CSV table of C-alpha atoms in Angstrom, one decimal:
chain,number,residue,atom,x,y,z
A,20,MET,CA,25.7,43.7,45.3
A,21,ASP,CA,22.9,44.0,42.7
A,22,ILE,CA,19.6,42.5,43.6
A,23,PRO,CA,18.6,39.8,41.1
A,24,PRO,CA,15.3,40.2,39.2
A,25,ASN,CA,12.3,38.7,41.0
A,26,GLN,CA,8.6,38.9,41.2
A,27,THR,CA,8.4,41.6,43.8
A,28,ILE,CA,9.3,45.3,43.3
A,29,TYR,CA,10.0,47.7,46.1
A,30,VAL,CA,8.4,51.1,45.4
A,31,HIS,CA,9.4,54.2,47.4
A,32,ASN,CA,9.3,58.0,47.4
A,33,LEU,CA,5.5,57.7,47.4
A,34,TYR,CA,3.0,60.4,48.4
A,35,GLU,CA,2.6,60.0,52.1
A,36,LYS,CA,-0.8,61.5,52.7
A,37,LEU,CA,-2.8,58.5,51.3
A,38,ASN,CA,-4.2,56.1,53.8
A,39,LYS,CA,-3.1,52.5,53.4
A,40,GLN,CA,-6.1,51.2,51.5
A,41,GLU,CA,-6.1,54.2,49.1
A,42,LEU,CA,-2.4,53.7,48.4
A,43,LYS,CA,-2.9,50.0,47.7
A,44,LYS,CA,-5.8,50.8,45.3
A,45,CYS,CA,-3.6,53.4,43.5
A,46,LEU,CA,-0.7,51.1,43.1
A,47,HIS,CA,-2.9,48.2,41.9
A,48,ALA,CA,-4.4,50.5,39.3
A,49,MET,CA,-1.0,51.8,38.2
A,50,PHE,CA,0.8,48.4,37.9
A,51,SER,CA,-2.0,46.0,36.8
A,52,GLN,CA,-1.3,46.9,33.2
A,53,PHE,CA,2.0,44.9,33.4
A,54,GLY,CA,0.6,41.6,34.5
A,55,ARG,CA,-1.3,39.8,37.2
A,56,ILE,CA,-0.7,41.2,40.7
A,57,VAL,CA,-0.7,38.7,43.5
A,58,ASP,CA,-0.4,41.2,46.4
A,59,VAL,CA,0.3,44.8,47.3
A,60,VAL,CA,1.9,45.4,50.7
A,61,ALA,CA,1.8,48.9,52.2
A,62,LEU,CA,2.4,49.7,55.9
A,63,LYS,CA,1.7,53.1,57.5
A,64,THR,CA,4.2,52.9,60.3
A,65,TYR,CA,6.6,55.9,60.7
A,66,ARG,CA,9.6,54.0,59.3
A,67,LEU,CA,7.7,52.5,56.4
A,68,ARG,CA,5.5,55.3,55.2
A,69,GLY,CA,6.1,56.3,51.5
A,70,GLN,CA,7.0,52.7,50.7
A,71,ALA,CA,5.3,49.7,49.3
A,72,TRP,CA,5.9,46.3,47.7
A,73,VAL,CA,4.0,45.1,44.6
A,74,VAL,CA,4.1,41.3,44.0
A,75,PHE,CA,3.5,40.0,40.5
A,76,ALA,CA,2.8,36.5,39.4
A,77,ASP,CA,5.9,36.4,37.2
A,78,VAL,CA,9.3,38.0,37.0
A,79,GLY,CA,8.7,39.4,33.4
A,80,ALA,CA,5.8,41.5,34.6
A,81,ALA,CA,7.8,42.9,37.5
A,82,THR,CA,10.7,43.8,35.2
A,83,SER,CA,8.4,45.5,32.7
A,84,ALA,CA,6.8,47.5,35.6
A,85,LEU,CA,10.2,48.5,37.0
A,86,ARG,CA,11.5,49.7,33.6
A,87,SER,CA,8.3,51.5,32.5
A,88,MET,CA,7.3,53.2,35.8
A,89,GLN,CA,10.7,54.2,37.1
A,90,GLY,CA,10.5,57.9,37.9
A,91,PHE,CA,6.7,58.1,37.1
A,92,PRO,CA,5.1,61.1,38.7
A,93,PHE,CA,2.7,59.7,41.3
A,94,PHE,CA,0.9,62.7,42.9
A,95,GLU,CA,3.7,64.7,41.2
A,96,LYS,CA,6.5,62.9,43.1
A,97,PRO,CA,8.7,60.7,41.0
A,98,ILE,CA,8.5,57.1,42.3
A,99,ARG,CA,11.6,55.0,42.8
A,100,ILE,CA,11.5,51.3,42.0
A,101,GLU,CA,13.9,48.4,42.8
A,102,TYR,CA,13.6,44.7,42.9
A,103,ALA,CA,12.7,43.5,46.5
A,104,ARG,CA,15.5,41.9,48.5
A,105,GLY,CA,13.6,38.9,49.7
A,106,LYS,CA,10.9,36.6,48.5
A,107,SER,CA,7.4,37.6,49.7
A,108,ASP,CA,5.0,35.2,51.5
A,109,ALA,CA,2.7,35.6,48.5
A,110,VAL,CA,5.3,34.3,46.0
A,111,ALA,CA,6.3,31.4,48.4
A,112,LYS,CA,2.6,30.4,48.6
A,113,LEU,CA,2.3,30.4,44.8
A,114,GLU,CA,5.4,28.2,44.5
A,115,GLY,CA,4.3,25.9,47.3
A,116,THR,CA,7.4,26.6,49.4
A,117,TYR,CA,5.7,28.8,52.1
A,118,LYS,CA,6.5,27.8,55.6
A,119,PRO,CA,4.8,29.7,58.4
A,120,ASP,CA,7.3,31.3,60.9
A,121,LYS,CA,6.2,30.1,64.3
A,122,ASP,CA,8.1,33.0,65.9
A,123,ARG,CA,6.7,35.6,63.7
A,124,GLY,CA,3.6,36.3,65.8
A,125,ARG,CA,5.7,36.8,68.9
A,126,LYS,CA,8.2,39.0,67.0
A,127,ASN,CA,5.4,41.1,65.5
A,128,ALA,CA,3.8,41.5,68.9
A,129,ALA,CA,7.1,42.6,70.4
A,130,ALA,CA,7.6,45.0,67.5
A,131,ARG,CA,4.2,46.5,68.0
A,132,GLU,CA,4.8,47.0,71.7
A,133,SER,CA,8.2,48.6,70.9
A,134,LEU,CA,6.6,51.0,68.4
A,135,LYS,CA,3.8,51.9,70.8
A,136,ALA,CA,6.4,52.8,73.5
A,137,LYS,CA,8.3,54.9,71.0
A,138,ARG,CA,5.2,56.8,70.1
A,139,THR,CA,4.6,57.8,73.7
A,140,ALA,CA,8.1,59.2,73.9
A,141,PRO,CA,9.3,62.4,72.2
A,142,ALA,CA,10.4,61.5,68.7
A,143,PRO,CA,14.0,62.3,67.8
A,144,ALA,CA,14.5,64.4,64.7
A,145,ALA,CA,14.9,62.2,61.6
A,146,ALA,CA,18.1,62.5,59.6
A,147,GLY,CA,17.9,65.4,57.2
A,148,ALA,CA,14.4,66.6,58.1
A,149,PRO,CA,11.8,66.5,60.9
A,150,ALA,CA,9.1,63.8,60.7
A,151,HIS,CA,6.4,66.3,59.7
A,152,ALA,CA,8.4,67.9,56.9
A,153,ARG,CA,7.3,67.4,53.3
A,154,ALA,CA,9.5,67.7,50.3
A,155,PRO,CA,8.8,71.0,48.6
A,156,ALA,CA,6.6,70.8,45.5
A,157,PRO,CA,8.4,71.6,42.2
A,158,ASP,CA,8.1,75.2,41.1
A,159,GLY,CA,4.7,75.8,39.6
A,160,ALA,CA,3.3,72.4,40.8
A,161,ALA,CA,-0.2,72.6,42.3
A,162,PRO,CA,-1.1,70.6,45.5
A,163,PRO,CA,-3.5,67.7,45.1
A,164,ASN,CA,-6.9,68.7,43.9
A,165,LYS,CA,-10.1,66.8,42.9
A,166,ILE,CA,-9.9,68.7,39.6
A,167,LEU,CA,-7.3,67.8,36.9
A,168,PHE,CA,-5.9,70.1,34.3
A,169,VAL,CA,-5.4,68.3,31.0
A,170,GLN,CA,-3.2,69.7,28.2
A,171,ASN,CA,-1.8,68.8,24.8
A,172,LEU,CA,-5.1,67.5,23.5
A,173,PRO,CA,-5.8,67.4,19.8
A,174,GLU,CA,-8.0,70.3,18.7
A,175,ALA,CA,-10.8,67.9,17.6
A,176,THR,CA,-11.2,66.5,21.2
A,177,THR,CA,-14.7,66.7,22.6
A,178,ASP,CA,-15.9,66.4,26.2
A,179,ALA,CA,-17.6,63.1,25.3
A,180,MET,CA,-14.3,61.7,23.9
A,181,LEU,CA,-12.4,62.7,27.0
A,182,GLY,CA,-15.1,61.5,29.3
A,183,MET,CA,-14.8,58.0,27.7
A,184,LEU,CA,-11.2,57.9,28.9
A,185,PHE,CA,-11.7,59.2,32.4
A,186,GLN,CA,-15.0,57.5,33.3
A,187,GLN,CA,-13.2,54.2,33.8
A,188,PHE,CA,-11.8,55.6,37.0
A,189,PRO,CA,-13.8,55.7,40.3
A,190,GLY,CA,-15.3,59.0,41.3
A,191,PHE,CA,-15.4,60.6,37.9
A,192,ARG,CA,-17.9,63.5,37.7
A,193,GLU,CA,-17.5,65.6,34.6
A,194,VAL,CA,-15.3,67.0,31.8
A,195,ARG,CA,-15.2,70.8,31.2
A,196,MET,CA,-13.8,72.1,27.9
A,197,ILE,CA,-12.9,75.7,27.6
A,198,GLU,CA,-14.6,77.5,24.7
A,199,GLY,CA,-12.1,79.2,22.4
A,200,ARG,CA,-9.2,77.3,24.1
A,201,PRO,CA,-8.6,74.1,22.2
A,202,GLY,CA,-6.2,71.6,23.5
A,203,ILE,CA,-7.0,71.9,27.2
A,204,ALA,CA,-9.7,70.7,29.6
A,205,PHE,CA,-10.6,70.3,33.2
A,206,VAL,CA,-11.7,66.9,34.6
A,207,GLU,CA,-13.4,66.7,38.0
A,208,PHE,CA,-13.6,63.8,40.4
A,209,GLU,CA,-15.2,63.4,43.8
A,210,ASN,CA,-11.9,63.8,45.7
A,211,GLU,CA,-8.2,64.3,45.3
A,212,MET,CA,-7.4,60.6,45.9
A,213,GLN,CA,-9.5,59.5,43.0
A,214,SER,CA,-8.2,62.3,40.7
A,215,GLY,CA,-4.7,61.2,41.6
A,216,VAL,CA,-5.4,57.6,40.5
A,217,ALA,CA,-6.8,58.9,37.2
A,218,MET,CA,-3.8,61.2,36.7
A,219,SER,CA,-1.4,58.3,37.3
A,220,GLY,CA,-3.2,56.0,35.0
A,221,LEU,CA,-3.6,58.4,32.1
A,222,GLN,CA,-0.4,60.5,32.3
A,223,GLY,CA,1.2,60.5,28.9
A,224,PHE,CA,-1.6,58.6,27.3
A,225,LYS,CA,-1.4,59.2,23.5
A,226,VAL,CA,-4.8,60.4,22.2
A,227,THR,CA,-3.1,60.5,18.8
A,228,PRO,CA,0.4,59.5,17.8
A,229,THR,CA,1.6,63.1,18.3
A,230,ASN,CA,-0.6,64.1,21.3
A,231,ALA,CA,0.4,62.6,24.7
A,232,MET,CA,-1.8,64.0,27.4
A,233,ALA,CA,-0.1,66.1,30.1
A,234,ILE,CA,-2.1,66.0,33.3
A,235,SER,CA,-1.6,68.0,36.5
A,236,PHE,CA,-3.7,69.0,39.5
A,237,ALA,CA,-5.6,72.2,38.7
A,238,LYS,CA,-4.5,75.3,40.6
A,239,SER,CA,-7.0,76.6,43.0
């Protein structure tokens, strides 16, 4: 049965090496263009890694985000988006229908104890692949890097023009143009997390009507 449109989207197939706070910041930066975000929920337990929920203030924003960002390359992994199955606490609070679950605290405590016990025991192999396995990168794709490689720029682009676009993202350091090689540039950030946020935010950005930026991690 199809899940009806609602204010919360379920985002999965996410890059798993980000810590919870960095992941939430990345998702907020990516999705805030579609409307007001009420909450971003990301958990780093084994079963829920690579997944998150983004809660919008209205259904229209959630629908626009789902349609526009489906398959978007986040750290060069195409993200998958669906409507969430249940109403989030954040939405219930907005609507004034939120009722605290008295048993939730006890259930959560029991779940934490169960997870702790499982961590002390040898972990069974997950279906399809061991827990530590990572999906192979596409042919030619570079691993995360603090330096971005930007292509398909108009010939008249200058480092100052490009800097204006990238300096809105935290950690921006500098733009390096290559003399005699118009149309490409390197953009450096303080770390690979920050460069990943910038890449996600500006991937496909049209500098001119015919020049959509193609951004990837620079190869070491």
